[in-house]
CSV table of C-alpha atoms in Angstrom, one decimal:
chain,number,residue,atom,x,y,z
A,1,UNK,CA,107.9,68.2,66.7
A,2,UNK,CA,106.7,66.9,70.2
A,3,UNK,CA,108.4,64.0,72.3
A,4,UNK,CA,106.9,62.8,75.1
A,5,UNK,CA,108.8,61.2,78.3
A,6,UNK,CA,107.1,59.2,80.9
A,7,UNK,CA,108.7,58.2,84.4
A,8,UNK,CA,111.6,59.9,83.1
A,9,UNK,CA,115.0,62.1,84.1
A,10,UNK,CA,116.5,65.4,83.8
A,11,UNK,CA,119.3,63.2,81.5
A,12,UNK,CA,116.9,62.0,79.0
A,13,UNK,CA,115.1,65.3,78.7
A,14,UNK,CA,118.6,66.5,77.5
A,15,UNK,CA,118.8,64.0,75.2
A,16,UNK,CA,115.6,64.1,73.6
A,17,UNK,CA,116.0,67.7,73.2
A,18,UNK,CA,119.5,67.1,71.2
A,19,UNK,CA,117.6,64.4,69.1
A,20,UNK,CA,114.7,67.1,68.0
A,21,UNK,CA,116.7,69.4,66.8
A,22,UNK,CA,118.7,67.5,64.9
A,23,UNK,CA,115.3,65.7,63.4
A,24,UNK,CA,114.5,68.9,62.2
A,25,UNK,CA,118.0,70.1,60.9
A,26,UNK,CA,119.0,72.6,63.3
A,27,UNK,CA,121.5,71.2,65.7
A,28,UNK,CA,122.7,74.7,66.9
A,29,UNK,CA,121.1,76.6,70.0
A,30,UNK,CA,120.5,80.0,69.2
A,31,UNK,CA,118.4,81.1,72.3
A,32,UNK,CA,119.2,83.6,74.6
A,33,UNK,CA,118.0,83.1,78.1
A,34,UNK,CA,115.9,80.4,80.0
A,35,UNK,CA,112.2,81.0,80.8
A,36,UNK,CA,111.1,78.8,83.5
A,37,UNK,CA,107.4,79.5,83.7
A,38,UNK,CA,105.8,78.0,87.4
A,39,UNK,CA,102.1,77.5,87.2
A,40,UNK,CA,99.5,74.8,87.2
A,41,UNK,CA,97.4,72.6,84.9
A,42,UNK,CA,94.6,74.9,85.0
A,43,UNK,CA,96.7,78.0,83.3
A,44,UNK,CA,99.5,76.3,81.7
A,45,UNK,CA,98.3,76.8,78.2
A,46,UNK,CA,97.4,80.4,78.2
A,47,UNK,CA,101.2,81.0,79.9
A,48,UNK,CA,102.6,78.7,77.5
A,49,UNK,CA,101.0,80.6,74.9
A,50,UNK,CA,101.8,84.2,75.9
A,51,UNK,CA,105.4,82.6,76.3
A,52,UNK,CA,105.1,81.7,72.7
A,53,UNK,CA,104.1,84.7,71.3
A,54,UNK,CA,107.2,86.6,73.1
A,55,UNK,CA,109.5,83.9,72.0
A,56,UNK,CA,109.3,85.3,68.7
A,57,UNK,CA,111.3,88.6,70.0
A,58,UNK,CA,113.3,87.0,72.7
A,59,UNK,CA,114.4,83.2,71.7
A,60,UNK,CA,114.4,81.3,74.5
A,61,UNK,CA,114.4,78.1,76.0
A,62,UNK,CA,111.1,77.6,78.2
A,63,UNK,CA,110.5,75.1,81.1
A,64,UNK,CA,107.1,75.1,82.1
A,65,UNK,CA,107.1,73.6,85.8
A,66,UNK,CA,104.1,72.0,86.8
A,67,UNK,CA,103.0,70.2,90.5
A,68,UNK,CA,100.8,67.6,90.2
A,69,UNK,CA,98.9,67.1,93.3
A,70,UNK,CA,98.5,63.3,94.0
A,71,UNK,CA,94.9,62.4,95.5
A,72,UNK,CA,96.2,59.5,97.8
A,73,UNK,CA,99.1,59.4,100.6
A,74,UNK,CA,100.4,56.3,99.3
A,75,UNK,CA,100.8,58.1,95.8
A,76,UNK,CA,102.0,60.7,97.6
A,77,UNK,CA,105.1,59.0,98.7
A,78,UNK,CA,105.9,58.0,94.9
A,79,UNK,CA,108.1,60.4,92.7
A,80,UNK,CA,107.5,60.5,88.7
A,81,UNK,CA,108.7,63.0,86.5
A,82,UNK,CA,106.5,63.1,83.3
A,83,UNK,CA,107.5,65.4,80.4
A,84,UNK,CA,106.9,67.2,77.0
A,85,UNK,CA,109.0,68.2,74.3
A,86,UNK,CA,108.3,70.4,72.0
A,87,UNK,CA,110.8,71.8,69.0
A,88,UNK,CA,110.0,73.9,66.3
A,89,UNK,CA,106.9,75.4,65.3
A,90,UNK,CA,105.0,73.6,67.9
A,91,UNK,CA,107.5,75.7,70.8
A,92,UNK,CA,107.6,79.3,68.8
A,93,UNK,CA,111.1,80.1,67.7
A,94,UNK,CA,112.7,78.1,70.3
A,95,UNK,CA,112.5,74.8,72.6
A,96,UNK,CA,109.9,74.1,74.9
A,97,UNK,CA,109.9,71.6,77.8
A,98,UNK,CA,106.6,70.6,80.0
A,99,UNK,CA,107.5,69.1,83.1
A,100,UNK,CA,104.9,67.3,85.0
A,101,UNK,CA,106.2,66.5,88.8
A,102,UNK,CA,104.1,63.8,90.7
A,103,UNK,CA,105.1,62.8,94.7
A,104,UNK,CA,107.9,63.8,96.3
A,105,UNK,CA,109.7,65.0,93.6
A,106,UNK,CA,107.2,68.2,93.7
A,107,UNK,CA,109.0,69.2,96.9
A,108,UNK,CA,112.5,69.4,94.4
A,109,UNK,CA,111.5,70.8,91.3
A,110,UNK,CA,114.6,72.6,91.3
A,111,UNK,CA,116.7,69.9,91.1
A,112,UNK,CA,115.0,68.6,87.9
A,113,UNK,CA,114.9,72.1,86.3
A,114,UNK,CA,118.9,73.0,86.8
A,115,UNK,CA,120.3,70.4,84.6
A,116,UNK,CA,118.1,71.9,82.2
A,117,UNK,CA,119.3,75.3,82.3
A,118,UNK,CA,121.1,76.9,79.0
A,119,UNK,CA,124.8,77.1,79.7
A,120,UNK,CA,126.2,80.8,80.2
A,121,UNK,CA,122.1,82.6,79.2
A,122,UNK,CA,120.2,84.2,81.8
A,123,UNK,CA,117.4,82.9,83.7
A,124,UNK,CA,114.0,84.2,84.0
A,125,UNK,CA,111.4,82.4,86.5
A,126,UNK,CA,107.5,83.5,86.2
A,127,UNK,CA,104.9,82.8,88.0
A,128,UNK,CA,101.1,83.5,86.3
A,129,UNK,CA,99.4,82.6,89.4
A,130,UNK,CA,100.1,81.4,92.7
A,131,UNK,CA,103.5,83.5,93.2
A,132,UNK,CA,105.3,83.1,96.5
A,133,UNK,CA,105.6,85.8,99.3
A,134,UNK,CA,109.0,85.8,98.9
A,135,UNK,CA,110.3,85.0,95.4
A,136,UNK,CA,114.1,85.3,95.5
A,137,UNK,CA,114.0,82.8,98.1
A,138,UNK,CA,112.0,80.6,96.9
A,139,UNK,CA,113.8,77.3,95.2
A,140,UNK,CA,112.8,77.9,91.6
A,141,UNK,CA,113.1,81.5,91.8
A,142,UNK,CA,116.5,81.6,93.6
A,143,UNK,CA,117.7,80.0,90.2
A,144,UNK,CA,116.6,83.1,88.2
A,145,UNK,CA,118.3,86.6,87.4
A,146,UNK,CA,114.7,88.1,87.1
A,147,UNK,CA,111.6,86.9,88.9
A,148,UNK,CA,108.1,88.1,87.1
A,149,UNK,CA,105.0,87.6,89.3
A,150,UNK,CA,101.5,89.6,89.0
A,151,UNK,CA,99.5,90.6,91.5
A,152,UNK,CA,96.7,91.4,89.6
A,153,UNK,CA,96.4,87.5,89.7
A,154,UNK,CA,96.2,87.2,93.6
A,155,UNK,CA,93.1,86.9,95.6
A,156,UNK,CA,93.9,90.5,98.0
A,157,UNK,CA,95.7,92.3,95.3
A,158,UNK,CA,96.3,95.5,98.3
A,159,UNK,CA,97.7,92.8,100.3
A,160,UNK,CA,100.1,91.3,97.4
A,161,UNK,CA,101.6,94.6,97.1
A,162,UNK,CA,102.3,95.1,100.5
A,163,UNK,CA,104.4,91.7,100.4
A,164,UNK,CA,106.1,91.8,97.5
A,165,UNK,CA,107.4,95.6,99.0
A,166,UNK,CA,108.2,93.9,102.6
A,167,UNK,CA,110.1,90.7,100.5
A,168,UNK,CA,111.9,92.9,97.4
A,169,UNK,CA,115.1,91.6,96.1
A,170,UNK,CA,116.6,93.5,93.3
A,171,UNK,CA,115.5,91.5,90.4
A,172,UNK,CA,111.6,91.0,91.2
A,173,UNK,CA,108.9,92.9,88.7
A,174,UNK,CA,105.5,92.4,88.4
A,175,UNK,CA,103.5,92.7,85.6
A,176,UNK,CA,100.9,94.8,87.2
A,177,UNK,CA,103.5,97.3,87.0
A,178,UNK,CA,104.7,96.5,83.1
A,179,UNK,CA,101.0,97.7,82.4
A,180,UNK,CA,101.6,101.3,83.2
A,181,UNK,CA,104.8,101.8,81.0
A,182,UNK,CA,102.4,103.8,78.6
A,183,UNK,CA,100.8,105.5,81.2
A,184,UNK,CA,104.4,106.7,82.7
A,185,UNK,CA,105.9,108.0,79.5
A,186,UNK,CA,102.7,109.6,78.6
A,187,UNK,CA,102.5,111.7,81.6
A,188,UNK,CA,106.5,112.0,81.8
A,189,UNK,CA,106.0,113.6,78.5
A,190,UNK,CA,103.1,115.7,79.4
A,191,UNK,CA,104.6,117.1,82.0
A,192,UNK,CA,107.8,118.5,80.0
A,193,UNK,CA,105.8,120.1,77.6
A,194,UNK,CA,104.5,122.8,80.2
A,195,UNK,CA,106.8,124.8,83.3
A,196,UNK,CA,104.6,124.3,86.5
A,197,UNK,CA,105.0,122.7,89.8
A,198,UNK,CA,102.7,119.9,90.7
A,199,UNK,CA,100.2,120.4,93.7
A,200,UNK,CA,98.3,116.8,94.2
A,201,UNK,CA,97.5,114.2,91.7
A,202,UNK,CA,94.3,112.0,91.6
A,203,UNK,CA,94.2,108.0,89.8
A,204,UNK,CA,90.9,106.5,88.7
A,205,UNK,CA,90.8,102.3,87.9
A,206,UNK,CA,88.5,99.6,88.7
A,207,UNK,CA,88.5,98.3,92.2
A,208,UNK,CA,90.9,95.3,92.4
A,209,UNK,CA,93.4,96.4,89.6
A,210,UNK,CA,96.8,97.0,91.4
A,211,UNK,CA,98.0,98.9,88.8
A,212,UNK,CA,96.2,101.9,89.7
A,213,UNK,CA,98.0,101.7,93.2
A,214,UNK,CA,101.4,101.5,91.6
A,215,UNK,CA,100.8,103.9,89.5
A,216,UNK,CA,99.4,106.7,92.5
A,217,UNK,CA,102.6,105.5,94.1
A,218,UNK,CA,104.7,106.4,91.6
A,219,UNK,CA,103.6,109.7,90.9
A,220,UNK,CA,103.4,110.2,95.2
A,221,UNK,CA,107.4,108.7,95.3
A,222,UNK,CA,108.5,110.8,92.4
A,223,UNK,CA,106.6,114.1,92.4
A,224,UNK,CA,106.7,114.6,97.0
A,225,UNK,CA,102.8,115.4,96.3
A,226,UNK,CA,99.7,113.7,97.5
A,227,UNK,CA,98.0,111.2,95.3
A,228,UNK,CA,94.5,110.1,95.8
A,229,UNK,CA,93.2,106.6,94.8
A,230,UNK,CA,89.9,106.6,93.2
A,231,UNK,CA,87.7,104.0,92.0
A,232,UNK,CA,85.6,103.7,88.7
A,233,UNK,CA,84.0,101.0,86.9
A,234,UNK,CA,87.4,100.1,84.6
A,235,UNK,CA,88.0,98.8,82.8
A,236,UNK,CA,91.4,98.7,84.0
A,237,UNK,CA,93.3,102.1,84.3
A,238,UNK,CA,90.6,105.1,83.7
A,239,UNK,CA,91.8,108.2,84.6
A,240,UNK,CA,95.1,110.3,85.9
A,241,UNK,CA,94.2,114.0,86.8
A,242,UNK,CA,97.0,116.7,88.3
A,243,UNK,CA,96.6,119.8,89.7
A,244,UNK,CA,99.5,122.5,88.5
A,245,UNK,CA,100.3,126.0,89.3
A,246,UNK,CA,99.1,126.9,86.0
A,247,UNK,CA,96.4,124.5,85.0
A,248,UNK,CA,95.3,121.1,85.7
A,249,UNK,CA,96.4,117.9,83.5
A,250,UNK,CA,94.3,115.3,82.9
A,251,UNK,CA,94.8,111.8,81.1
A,252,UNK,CA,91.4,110.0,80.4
A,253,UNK,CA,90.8,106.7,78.9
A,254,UNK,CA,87.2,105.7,78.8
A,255,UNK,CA,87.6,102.2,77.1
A,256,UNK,CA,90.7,101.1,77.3
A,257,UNK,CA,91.7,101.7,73.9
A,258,UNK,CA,92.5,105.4,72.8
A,259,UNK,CA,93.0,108.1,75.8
A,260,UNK,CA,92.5,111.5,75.9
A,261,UNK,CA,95.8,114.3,76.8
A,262,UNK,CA,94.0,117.6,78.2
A,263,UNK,CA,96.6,120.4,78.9
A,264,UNK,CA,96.0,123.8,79.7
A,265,UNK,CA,96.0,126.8,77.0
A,266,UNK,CA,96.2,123.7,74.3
A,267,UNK,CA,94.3,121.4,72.2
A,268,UNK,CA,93.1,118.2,73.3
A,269,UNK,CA,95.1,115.6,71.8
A,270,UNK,CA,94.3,111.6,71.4
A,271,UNK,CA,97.1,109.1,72.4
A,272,UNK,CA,97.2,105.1,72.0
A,273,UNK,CA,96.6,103.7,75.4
A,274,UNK,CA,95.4,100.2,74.6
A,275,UNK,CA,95.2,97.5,76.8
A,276,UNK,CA,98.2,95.0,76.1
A,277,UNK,CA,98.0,91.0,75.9
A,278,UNK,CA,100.2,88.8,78.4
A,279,UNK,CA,102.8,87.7,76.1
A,280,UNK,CA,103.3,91.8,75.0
A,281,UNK,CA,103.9,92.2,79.3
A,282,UNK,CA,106.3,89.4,79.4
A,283,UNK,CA,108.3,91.0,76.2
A,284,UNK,CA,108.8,94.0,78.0
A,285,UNK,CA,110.2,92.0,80.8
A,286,UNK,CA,112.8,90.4,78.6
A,287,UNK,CA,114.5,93.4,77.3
A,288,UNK,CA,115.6,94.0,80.3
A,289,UNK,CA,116.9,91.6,82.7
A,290,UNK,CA,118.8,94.4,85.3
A,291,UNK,CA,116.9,95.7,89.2
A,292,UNK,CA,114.4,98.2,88.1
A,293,UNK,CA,114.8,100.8,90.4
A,294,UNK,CA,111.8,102.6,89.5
A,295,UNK,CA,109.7,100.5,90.6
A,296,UNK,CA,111.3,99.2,94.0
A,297,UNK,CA,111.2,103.0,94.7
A,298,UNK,CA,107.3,103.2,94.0
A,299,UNK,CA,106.8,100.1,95.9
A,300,UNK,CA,108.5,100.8,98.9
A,301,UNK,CA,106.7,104.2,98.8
A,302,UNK,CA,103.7,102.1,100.8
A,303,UNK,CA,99.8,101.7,99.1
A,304,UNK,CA,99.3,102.9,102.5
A,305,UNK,CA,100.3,106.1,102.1
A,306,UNK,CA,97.8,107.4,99.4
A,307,UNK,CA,95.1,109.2,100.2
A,308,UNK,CA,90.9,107.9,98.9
A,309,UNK,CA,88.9,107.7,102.3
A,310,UNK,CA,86.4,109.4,100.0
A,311,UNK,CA,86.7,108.4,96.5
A,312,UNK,CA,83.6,107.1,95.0
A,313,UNK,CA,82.5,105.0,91.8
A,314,UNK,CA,83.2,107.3,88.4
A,315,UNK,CA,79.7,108.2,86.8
A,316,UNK,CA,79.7,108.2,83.0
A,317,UNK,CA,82.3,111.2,82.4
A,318,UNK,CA,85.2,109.8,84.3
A,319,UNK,CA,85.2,112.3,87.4
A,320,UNK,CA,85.1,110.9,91.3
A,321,UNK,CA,83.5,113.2,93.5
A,322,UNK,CA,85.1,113.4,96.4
A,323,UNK,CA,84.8,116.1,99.8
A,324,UNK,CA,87.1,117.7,100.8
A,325,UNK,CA,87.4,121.4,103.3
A,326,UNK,CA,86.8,124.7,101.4
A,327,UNK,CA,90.0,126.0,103.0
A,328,UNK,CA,91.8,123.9,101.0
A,329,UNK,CA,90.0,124.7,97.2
A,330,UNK,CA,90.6,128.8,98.8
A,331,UNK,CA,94.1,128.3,99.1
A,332,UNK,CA,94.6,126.1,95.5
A,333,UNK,CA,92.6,129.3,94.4
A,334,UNK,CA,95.3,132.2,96.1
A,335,UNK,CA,98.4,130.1,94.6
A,336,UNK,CA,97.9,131.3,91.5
A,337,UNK,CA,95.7,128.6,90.2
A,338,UNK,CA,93.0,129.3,88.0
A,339,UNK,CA,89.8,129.4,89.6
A,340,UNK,CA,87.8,126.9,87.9
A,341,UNK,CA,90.9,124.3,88.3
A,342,UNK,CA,90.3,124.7,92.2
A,343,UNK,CA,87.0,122.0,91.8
A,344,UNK,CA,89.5,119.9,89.3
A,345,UNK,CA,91.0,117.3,91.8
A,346,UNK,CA,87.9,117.8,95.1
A,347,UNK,CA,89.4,117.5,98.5
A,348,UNK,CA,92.5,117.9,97.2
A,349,UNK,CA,95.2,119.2,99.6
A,350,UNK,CA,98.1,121.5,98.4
A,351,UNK,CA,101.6,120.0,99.1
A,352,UNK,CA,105.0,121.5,99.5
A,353,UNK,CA,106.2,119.2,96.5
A,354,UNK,CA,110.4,120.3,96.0
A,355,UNK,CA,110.6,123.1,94.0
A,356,UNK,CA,107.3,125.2,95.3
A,357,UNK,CA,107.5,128.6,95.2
A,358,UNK,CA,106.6,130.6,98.4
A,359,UNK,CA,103.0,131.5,97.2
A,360,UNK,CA,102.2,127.6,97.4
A,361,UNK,CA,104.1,127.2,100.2
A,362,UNK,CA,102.2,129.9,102.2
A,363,UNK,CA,98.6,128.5,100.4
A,364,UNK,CA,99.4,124.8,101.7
A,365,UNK,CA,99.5,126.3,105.5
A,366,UNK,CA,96.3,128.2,104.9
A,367,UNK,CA,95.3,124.6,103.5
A,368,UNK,CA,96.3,122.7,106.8
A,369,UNK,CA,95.0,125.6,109.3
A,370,UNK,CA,92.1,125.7,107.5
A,371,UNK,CA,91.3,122.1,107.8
A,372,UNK,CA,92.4,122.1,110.9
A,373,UNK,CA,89.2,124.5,112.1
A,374,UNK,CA,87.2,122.2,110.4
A,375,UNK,CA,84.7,120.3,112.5
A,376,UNK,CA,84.8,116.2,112.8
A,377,UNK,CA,84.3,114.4,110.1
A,378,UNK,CA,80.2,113.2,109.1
A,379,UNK,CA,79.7,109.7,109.4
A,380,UNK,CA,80.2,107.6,106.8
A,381,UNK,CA,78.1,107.9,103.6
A,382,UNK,CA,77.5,111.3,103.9
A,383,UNK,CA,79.5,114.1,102.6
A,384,UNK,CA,82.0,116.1,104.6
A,385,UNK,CA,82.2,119.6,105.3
A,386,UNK,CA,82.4,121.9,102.2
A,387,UNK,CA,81.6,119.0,99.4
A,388,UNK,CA,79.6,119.4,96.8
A,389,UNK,CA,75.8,118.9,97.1
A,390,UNK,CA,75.9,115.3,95.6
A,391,UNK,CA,79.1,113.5,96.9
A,392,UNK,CA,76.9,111.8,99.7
A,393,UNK,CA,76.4,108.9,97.8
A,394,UNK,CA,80.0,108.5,96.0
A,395,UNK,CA,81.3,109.3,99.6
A,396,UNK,CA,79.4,105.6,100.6
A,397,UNK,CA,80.4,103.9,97.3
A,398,UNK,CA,84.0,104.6,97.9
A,399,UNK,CA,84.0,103.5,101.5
A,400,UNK,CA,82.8,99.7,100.4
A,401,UNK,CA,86.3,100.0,98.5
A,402,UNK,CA,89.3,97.6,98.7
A,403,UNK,CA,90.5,98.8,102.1
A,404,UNK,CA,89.6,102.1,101.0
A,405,UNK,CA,87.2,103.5,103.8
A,406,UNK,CA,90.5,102.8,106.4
A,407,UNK,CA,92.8,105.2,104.4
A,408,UNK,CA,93.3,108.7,106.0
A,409,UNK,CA,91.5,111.7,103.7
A,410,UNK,CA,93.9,114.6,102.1
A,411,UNK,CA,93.4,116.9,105.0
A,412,UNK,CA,94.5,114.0,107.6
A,413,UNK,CA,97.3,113.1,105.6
A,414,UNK,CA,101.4,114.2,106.8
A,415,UNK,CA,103.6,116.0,104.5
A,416,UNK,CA,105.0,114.0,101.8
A,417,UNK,CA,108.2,112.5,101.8
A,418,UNK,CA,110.9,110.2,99.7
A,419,UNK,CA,110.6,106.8,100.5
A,420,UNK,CA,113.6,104.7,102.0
A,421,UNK,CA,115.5,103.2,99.4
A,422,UNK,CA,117.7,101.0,101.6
C-alpha cells in the first residue's frame, strides 16, 4: 500500500503510517530498529532495494532521506517536505518512508526524521554514497547507534580511509570492511590448522577496491608482520599469500566465486568465497549494532603503513612480481623455511612478529644488514637489485598505482608495531 504526502509534516507522516497499517489489518509494530538510509535521487532505488531485501531478516522501519537540490535562489528560500508511504509488501516486511526535502528544510533534515523514530528500537543511519568526513557528528548520523558508510563508493577510496580512521567514533563501519568477513574467518581458520609463526603476508585486489587495504591492515595490526599491497586486475579481492616457518599459505580467488585454500604438506581444498549483494552487507551490519573493535584497530593501524612501492598488475595465475634484496630470500631460506617458499612472497622482508623464535629473529637482522649493503634503488620501472629477470615491467605497472609508487618497499620499512587504540 503506498500514500503519498505533498507539502506535508512530520505529524501527518505519523498519521498516515497508523492509517496503513490498519488498512491492511496489522495495527501492531513489530520492527526492531530504525534504518534511516541518506542518499540521493540517483541511488535511492537500488538502497531502497538492498534495504528491502535485508528487511526480511531484520524488520525495520526505513526512512530514506533525500535533498532535493532547488535550481533557483528564490526556490531556494522555500521549504517543502514531500513524502512516500509505503506498508506492506510494497516496503518488505516492514514500513517504509521516502522523504523528499526541498529549500531550507534540507539544511534540517534531522528535525523532520526524529519524530519519526521507533520509540525505545535502535537507530541505524547509512549512507550509499556521498558519506560525510565525520559521521557521528554529522546531524543525521548523531541520531544513530550505528553509522554504515562505504568507501568503496568514494571518488579517492585511499583518501576515504584515511578519514574515516582520523574521525572514528565507536559505532562507525563501513561496508568495504563487511566484505572481508569471509576472507577473515577463512584465513583465521587456516591458520589454526597448522603450528607456525607468520613472517610477512602479501594482498592482491583490483586497484581502487579498499577492501584489499583493510584487509593487509588487518593482518599487519593483528599478526606484528609486514603486509604488502599488491594490485591485480580483480575483480575485487584476488589473492592473500603468507609466508610461515614451515610453509607458505596462500588463499586464491580467481573469479570471485569459489577460492582456492593451499597449505603446506596438505591437499588443496575449495572454499565458497562469492562476491555478496548490498542488501547481504547491510544484513551483516544489523546483527550487530555494538563498536566493532576489530576494525577501528585495523583502521587506525594506517593504509600508510603497508608496504607495495613495487607491486605490479597479476598476470593470469594470480602472482605479483615484485623485487626485492637477495639478503632477504637468504635469510627466509636459514629460518628454517623451505627453500622453494623463499620466491613465495618476492621482496618480502622477515619480521620479528611476537612469538618468533631466535632463528627468525637472527634471519630478520641478516635480512636488514643485508639490505642495508644494498646499493640505491634503480629508477622507477626497472627492477631492483636481486629481482627476478622480468619484474621490470610489473615494477612500472605497480608504480602508476593508487598512491602506490609513494609507499616505502619491505626493506625501507621500520619494525612492526601495534597500533594505538586510544
Amino acid at each position: 500500500m503506498k500514500t503519498d504526502l505533498t507539502d506535508t509534516t512530520a505529524s501527518k507522516i505519523n498519521k498516515a503510517l497508523v492509517k496503513a497499517r490498519r488498512a491492511i489489518g496489522t495495527p501492531a509494530v513489530g520492527m526492531v530498529l530504525t534504518l534511516v538510509i541518506v542518499t540521493d535521487e540517483e541511488n535511492a532505488y537500488d538502497a531502497l532495494k538492498s534495504a528491502n531485501d535485508a528487511s526480511r531478516e531484520h524488520p525495520s522501519r526505513t526512512i530514506v532521506v533525500i535533498k532535493r537540490v532547488s535550481r533557483s535562489p528564490r526556490d531556494r528560500t522555500k521549504s517543502r517536505l514531500d513524502a512516500e508511504v509505503r506498508v506492506g509488501a510494497d516496503a518488505g516486511t516492514g514500513e517504509t518512508v521516502v522523504l523528499r526535502l526541498y529549500g531550507e528544510v534540507a539544511d534540517h533534515a534531522q528535525s523532520v526524521v526524529l519524530p519519526l523514530l521507533l520509540p525505545d528500537a535502535p537507530v541505524v543511519v547509512w549512507w550509499p554514497v556521498n558519506a560525510p568526513l565525520d559521521p557521528a557528528r554529522d546531524p543525521l548520523g548523531a541520531l544513530g547507534q550505528r553509522r554504515v558508510t562505504d568507501s568503496y563508493a568514494a571518488e579517492k577510496p585511499i583518501e576515504e580511509l584515511r578519514a574515516r580512521a582520523e574521525n572514528y567514533e565507536p559505532g562507525d563501519t563501513d561496508l568495504a570492511w563487511t566484505r572481508i568477513t569471509p576472507w577473515r574467518s577463512m584465513l583465521a581458520a587456516a591458520l589454526d590448522q597448522v603450528d607456525c609463526e607468520v613472517i610477512s603476508a602479501e594482498v592482491q585486489g583490483e586497484q581502487y577496491n579498499p577492501s584489499v587495504e583493510l584487509l593487509a591492515m588487518w593482518l599487519a595490526d593483528r599478526l606484528h608482520v609486514h603486509v604488502r599491497r599488491g594490485v591485480s586486475a580483480g575483480p575485487g579481492l584476488n589473492e592473500v599469500r603468507m609466508l610461515t616457518s614451515t610453509g607458505p599459505i596462500r588463499l586464491y580467488r580467481p573469479a570471485g566465486g569459489l577460492a582456492l585454500l593451499t597449505l603446506e604438506d596438505q591437499p588443496d581444498r575449495a572454499v565458497a568465497l562469492k562476491r555478496r549483494e548490498t542488501s547481504e552487507l547491510l544484513a551483516e551490519e544489523l546483527r550487530r549494532l555494538d563498536p566493532d573493535d576489530t576494525y577501528a584497530s585495523a583502521l587506525r593501524f594506517g593504509v600508510d603503513r603497508l608496504g607495495g612501492g613495487l607491486s605490479g598488475a597479476a598476470g593470469a595465475g594470480g602472482s605479483v612480481a615484485g623485487a626485492g634484496s637477495a639478503g632477504s630470500a637468504g635469510a627466509t631460506a636459514s629460518a628454517g623455511v623451505p627453500g622453494d617458499a623463499s620466491a613465495f612472497v618476492p621482496g618480502a622482508v622477515s619480521g620479528s612478529g611476537p612469538g618468533l623464535g631466535a632463528a627468525v629473529a637472527s634471519a630478520a637482522s641478516a635480512a636488514r644488514a643485508s639490505a642495508a649493503a644494498l646499493p640505491p634503488a634503480a629508477p622507477s620501472g626497472s627492477a631492483g637489485s636481486g629481482s627476478a629477470g622480468s619484474t621490470g615491467s610489473a615494477g612500472s605497472q605497480g608504480a602508476a598505482g593508487d598512491g602506490d609508487s609513494e609507499r616505502p618497499t619491505p626493506a625501507q620499512m621500520p619494525p612492526v608495531k601495534k597500533a594505538n587504540s586510544s
